[in-house]
């Protein structure tokens, strides 16, 4: 019998709204950035990925 996929709970916020994200880079075909850097991560993160446990909401967003 096939296993059913369970939905992963998506966060209300994304890296885009975090005050720690900076240096938006790698533009998509529309000219919008889709990667950012985070001081807590070794590699760049997607702006639309779910937020981490160190998330702090950016002022004005």
CSV table of N, CA, C and O in Angstrom, one decimal, residues 1-60:
chain,number,residue,atom,x,y,z
A,1,UNK,N,0.8,-1.2,0.0
A,1,UNK,CA,0.0,0.0,0.0
A,1,UNK,C,0.9,1.2,0.0
A,1,UNK,O,1.9,1.3,0.7
A,2,UNK,N,0.5,2.2,-0.8
A,2,UNK,CA,1.3,3.5,-0.9
A,2,UNK,C,1.2,4.3,0.3
A,2,UNK,O,0.1,4.4,0.9
A,3,UNK,N,2.3,5.0,0.7
A,3,UNK,CA,2.2,5.9,1.8
A,3,UNK,C,1.7,7.3,1.3
A,3,UNK,O,1.9,7.7,0.2
A,4,UNK,N,1.0,7.9,2.2
A,4,UNK,CA,0.4,9.3,1.9
A,4,UNK,C,1.5,10.3,2.4
A,4,UNK,O,2.1,10.1,3.4
A,5,UNK,N,1.6,11.3,1.5
A,5,UNK,CA,2.5,12.4,1.9
A,5,UNK,C,1.9,13.3,2.9
A,5,UNK,O,0.7,13.6,2.8
A,6,UNK,N,2.7,13.6,3.9
A,6,UNK,CA,2.2,14.5,4.9
A,6,UNK,C,2.6,16.0,4.5
A,6,UNK,O,3.7,16.2,4.1
A,7,UNK,N,1.7,16.9,4.8
A,7,UNK,CA,2.1,18.3,4.4
A,7,UNK,C,3.0,18.8,5.5
A,7,UNK,O,2.8,18.7,6.7
A,8,UNK,N,4.0,19.5,5.0
A,8,UNK,CA,4.9,20.2,6.0
A,8,UNK,C,4.3,21.5,6.3
A,8,UNK,O,3.9,22.3,5.4
A,9,UNK,N,4.2,21.8,7.6
A,9,UNK,CA,3.6,23.1,8.1
A,9,UNK,C,4.5,24.2,7.6
A,9,UNK,O,5.7,24.3,7.9
A,10,UNK,N,3.9,25.1,6.8
A,10,UNK,CA,4.6,26.3,6.2
A,10,UNK,C,4.5,27.4,7.2
A,10,UNK,O,3.5,27.6,7.9
A,11,UNK,N,5.6,28.1,7.4
A,11,UNK,CA,5.6,29.2,8.3
A,11,UNK,C,4.9,30.4,7.7
A,11,UNK,O,4.7,30.6,6.5
A,12,UNK,N,4.5,31.3,8.5
A,12,UNK,CA,3.8,32.5,8.1
A,12,UNK,C,4.7,33.5,7.5
A,12,UNK,O,4.4,34.3,6.6
A,13,UNK,N,6.0,33.5,7.9
A,13,UNK,CA,7.0,34.4,7.5
A,13,UNK,C,8.1,33.7,6.6
A,13,UNK,O,8.3,32.5,6.8
A,14,UNK,N,8.8,34.4,5.8
A,14,UNK,CA,9.9,33.9,5.0
A,14,UNK,C,11.1,34.7,5.3
A,14,UNK,O,11.1,35.8,5.9
A,15,UNK,N,12.3,34.3,4.7
A,15,UNK,CA,13.5,35.0,4.9
A,15,UNK,C,13.5,36.4,4.4
A,15,UNK,O,14.2,37.3,4.9
A,16,UNK,N,12.6,36.7,3.5
A,16,UNK,CA,12.4,38.0,2.9
A,16,UNK,C,12.0,39.0,4.0
A,16,UNK,O,12.4,40.2,4.0
A,17,UNK,N,11.3,38.6,5.0
A,17,UNK,CA,10.8,39.5,6.1
A,17,UNK,C,11.8,39.6,7.3
A,17,UNK,O,11.5,40.3,8.3
A,18,UNK,N,12.9,38.8,7.3
A,18,UNK,CA,13.8,38.8,8.4
A,18,UNK,C,14.7,39.9,8.4
A,18,UNK,O,15.3,40.3,7.4
A,19,UNK,N,15.0,40.5,9.6
A,19,UNK,CA,15.9,41.6,9.7
A,19,UNK,C,17.4,41.2,9.5
A,19,UNK,O,18.2,42.1,9.2
A,20,UNK,N,17.7,39.9,9.6
A,20,UNK,CA,19.1,39.5,9.4
A,20,UNK,C,19.5,39.2,8.0
A,20,UNK,O,20.6,39.2,7.6
A,21,UNK,N,18.5,39.1,7.1
A,21,UNK,CA,18.8,38.9,5.7
A,21,UNK,C,19.4,40.1,5.0
A,21,UNK,O,19.0,41.3,5.3
A,22,UNK,N,20.4,40.0,4.2
A,22,UNK,CA,21.0,41.1,3.5
A,22,UNK,C,21.6,40.6,2.2
A,22,UNK,O,21.6,39.4,1.9
A,23,UNK,N,22.1,41.5,1.4
A,23,UNK,CA,22.8,41.3,0.1
A,23,UNK,C,21.9,40.4,-0.8
A,23,UNK,O,22.3,39.3,-1.1
A,24,UNK,N,20.8,40.9,-1.2
A,24,UNK,CA,19.9,40.2,-2.1
A,24,UNK,C,20.6,40.1,-3.5
A,24,UNK,O,21.1,41.1,-4.0
A,25,UNK,N,20.7,39.0,-4.0
A,25,UNK,CA,21.5,38.8,-5.3
A,25,UNK,C,20.8,37.7,-6.1
A,25,UNK,O,19.8,37.1,-5.7
A,26,UNK,N,21.4,37.4,-7.3
A,26,UNK,CA,20.9,36.4,-8.2
A,26,UNK,C,19.5,36.8,-8.7
A,26,UNK,O,18.5,36.4,-8.1
A,27,UNK,N,19.4,37.5,-9.8
A,27,UNK,CA,18.2,38.0,-10.3
A,27,UNK,C,17.5,36.9,-11.1
A,27,UNK,O,18.2,36.2,-11.9
A,28,UNK,N,16.2,36.9,-11.1
A,28,UNK,CA,15.4,36.0,-11.9
A,28,UNK,C,15.1,36.6,-13.3
A,28,UNK,O,15.6,37.7,-13.5
A,29,UNK,N,14.3,36.0,-14.1
A,29,UNK,CA,14.1,36.6,-15.4
A,29,UNK,C,13.3,37.9,-15.4
A,29,UNK,O,13.3,38.6,-16.4
A,30,UNK,N,12.7,38.2,-14.3
A,30,UNK,CA,11.9,39.5,-14.2
A,30,UNK,C,12.8,40.6,-13.6
A,30,UNK,O,12.4,41.7,-13.5
A,31,UNK,N,14.0,40.2,-13.2
A,31,UNK,CA,14.9,41.2,-12.7
A,31,UNK,C,14.8,41.4,-11.2
A,31,UNK,O,15.3,42.3,-10.6
A,32,UNK,N,14.1,40.4,-10.5
A,32,UNK,CA,13.9,40.5,-9.1
A,32,UNK,C,14.9,39.5,-8.4
A,32,UNK,O,15.1,38.4,-8.9
A,33,UNK,N,15.5,39.9,-7.3
A,33,UNK,CA,16.4,39.0,-6.6
A,33,UNK,C,15.7,37.9,-5.9
A,33,UNK,O,14.5,38.0,-5.5
A,34,UNK,N,16.3,36.7,-5.8
A,34,UNK,CA,15.7,35.5,-5.2
A,34,UNK,C,16.6,34.8,-4.2
A,34,UNK,O,16.2,33.9,-3.6
A,35,UNK,N,17.8,35.3,-4.0
A,35,UNK,CA,18.7,34.8,-3.0
A,35,UNK,C,19.2,35.9,-2.1
A,35,UNK,O,19.2,37.0,-2.4
A,36,UNK,N,19.4,35.5,-0.8
A,36,UNK,CA,20.0,36.5,0.2
A,36,UNK,C,21.0,35.8,1.0
A,36,UNK,O,21.2,34.6,1.0
A,37,UNK,N,21.8,36.6,1.7
A,37,UNK,CA,22.7,36.0,2.7
A,37,UNK,C,22.2,36.2,4.1
A,37,UNK,O,21.5,37.1,4.4
A,38,UNK,N,22.6,35.3,5.0
A,38,UNK,CA,22.2,35.3,6.4
A,38,UNK,C,23.5,35.1,7.2
A,38,UNK,O,24.3,34.3,6.9
A,39,UNK,N,23.7,35.9,8.2
A,39,UNK,CA,24.9,35.8,9.0
A,39,UNK,C,25.0,34.4,9.8
A,39,UNK,O,26.1,34.0,10.2
A,40,UNK,N,23.9,33.7,9.9
A,40,UNK,CA,23.9,32.5,10.6
A,40,UNK,C,24.0,31.2,9.7
A,40,UNK,O,24.1,30.1,10.2
A,41,UNK,N,24.0,31.4,8.4
A,41,UNK,CA,24.1,30.3,7.5
A,41,UNK,C,25.4,30.4,6.7
A,41,UNK,O,26.0,31.5,6.4
A,42,UNK,N,25.9,29.2,6.3
A,42,UNK,CA,27.1,29.2,5.5
A,42,UNK,C,26.9,29.6,4.0
A,42,UNK,O,27.8,30.2,3.4
A,43,UNK,N,25.8,29.2,3.5
A,43,UNK,CA,25.5,29.5,2.1
A,43,UNK,C,24.3,30.4,2.0
A,43,UNK,O,23.6,30.7,2.9
A,44,UNK,N,24.1,30.9,0.8
A,44,UNK,CA,22.9,31.8,0.5
A,44,UNK,C,21.6,31.0,0.7
A,44,UNK,O,21.6,29.8,0.5
A,45,UNK,N,20.5,31.8,1.0
A,45,UNK,CA,19.2,31.2,1.2
A,45,UNK,C,18.2,31.8,0.2
A,45,UNK,O,18.4,32.9,-0.2
A,46,UNK,N,17.2,31.1,-0.1
A,46,UNK,CA,16.2,31.6,-1.0
A,46,UNK,C,15.3,32.6,-0.2
A,46,UNK,O,15.0,32.3,1.0
A,47,UNK,N,14.9,33.7,-0.8
A,47,UNK,CA,14.1,34.7,-0.1
A,47,UNK,C,12.7,34.1,0.3
A,47,UNK,O,12.1,34.6,1.3
A,48,UNK,N,12.2,33.2,-0.5
A,48,UNK,CA,10.9,32.6,-0.2
A,48,UNK,C,10.9,31.4,0.7
A,48,UNK,O,9.9,30.7,0.8
A,49,UNK,N,12.1,31.0,1.2
A,49,UNK,CA,12.1,29.8,2.1
A,49,UNK,C,11.6,30.2,3.4
A,49,UNK,O,11.6,31.3,3.8
A,50,UNK,N,11.1,29.2,4.2
A,50,UNK,CA,10.5,29.4,5.5
A,50,UNK,C,11.6,29.9,6.4
A,50,UNK,O,12.8,29.7,6.3
A,51,UNK,N,11.1,30.7,7.4
A,51,UNK,CA,12.0,31.4,8.3
A,51,UNK,C,12.6,30.3,9.3
A,51,UNK,O,12.0,29.3,9.5
A,52,UNK,N,13.7,30.7,9.9
A,52,UNK,CA,14.4,29.8,10.8
A,52,UNK,C,14.1,30.2,12.3
A,52,UNK,O,13.3,31.1,12.5
A,53,UNK,N,14.7,29.5,13.2
A,53,UNK,CA,14.4,29.8,14.6
A,53,UNK,C,15.0,31.1,15.1
A,53,UNK,O,14.7,31.6,16.1
A,54,UNK,N,15.9,31.7,14.3
A,54,UNK,CA,16.5,33.0,14.7
A,54,UNK,C,15.8,34.2,14.0
A,54,UNK,O,16.3,35.3,14.0
A,55,UNK,N,14.6,33.9,13.5
A,55,UNK,CA,13.9,34.9,12.7
A,55,UNK,C,13.5,36.1,13.6
A,55,UNK,O,13.0,35.9,14.8
A,56,UNK,N,13.7,37.3,13.1
A,56,UNK,CA,13.2,38.6,13.8
A,56,UNK,C,12.6,39.4,12.7
A,56,UNK,O,13.2,39.7,11.6
A,57,UNK,N,11.4,39.8,12.9
A,57,UNK,CA,10.6,40.6,11.8
A,57,UNK,C,11.3,41.9,11.6
A,57,UNK,O,11.7,42.6,12.5
A,58,UNK,N,11.5,42.3,10.3
A,58,UNK,CA,12.0,43.5,9.9
A,58,UNK,C,11.0,44.6,10.1
A,58,UNK,O,9.8,44.4,9.9
A,59,UNK,N,11.5,45.8,10.5
A,59,UNK,CA,10.6,46.9,10.8
A,59,UNK,C,10.1,47.5,9.4
A,59,UNK,O,10.9,47.6,8.5
A,60,UNK,N,8.8,47.8,9.3
A,60,UNK,CA,8.3,48.4,8.1
A,60,UNK,C,7.8,47.4,7.1
A,60,UNK,O,7.4,47.8,6.0
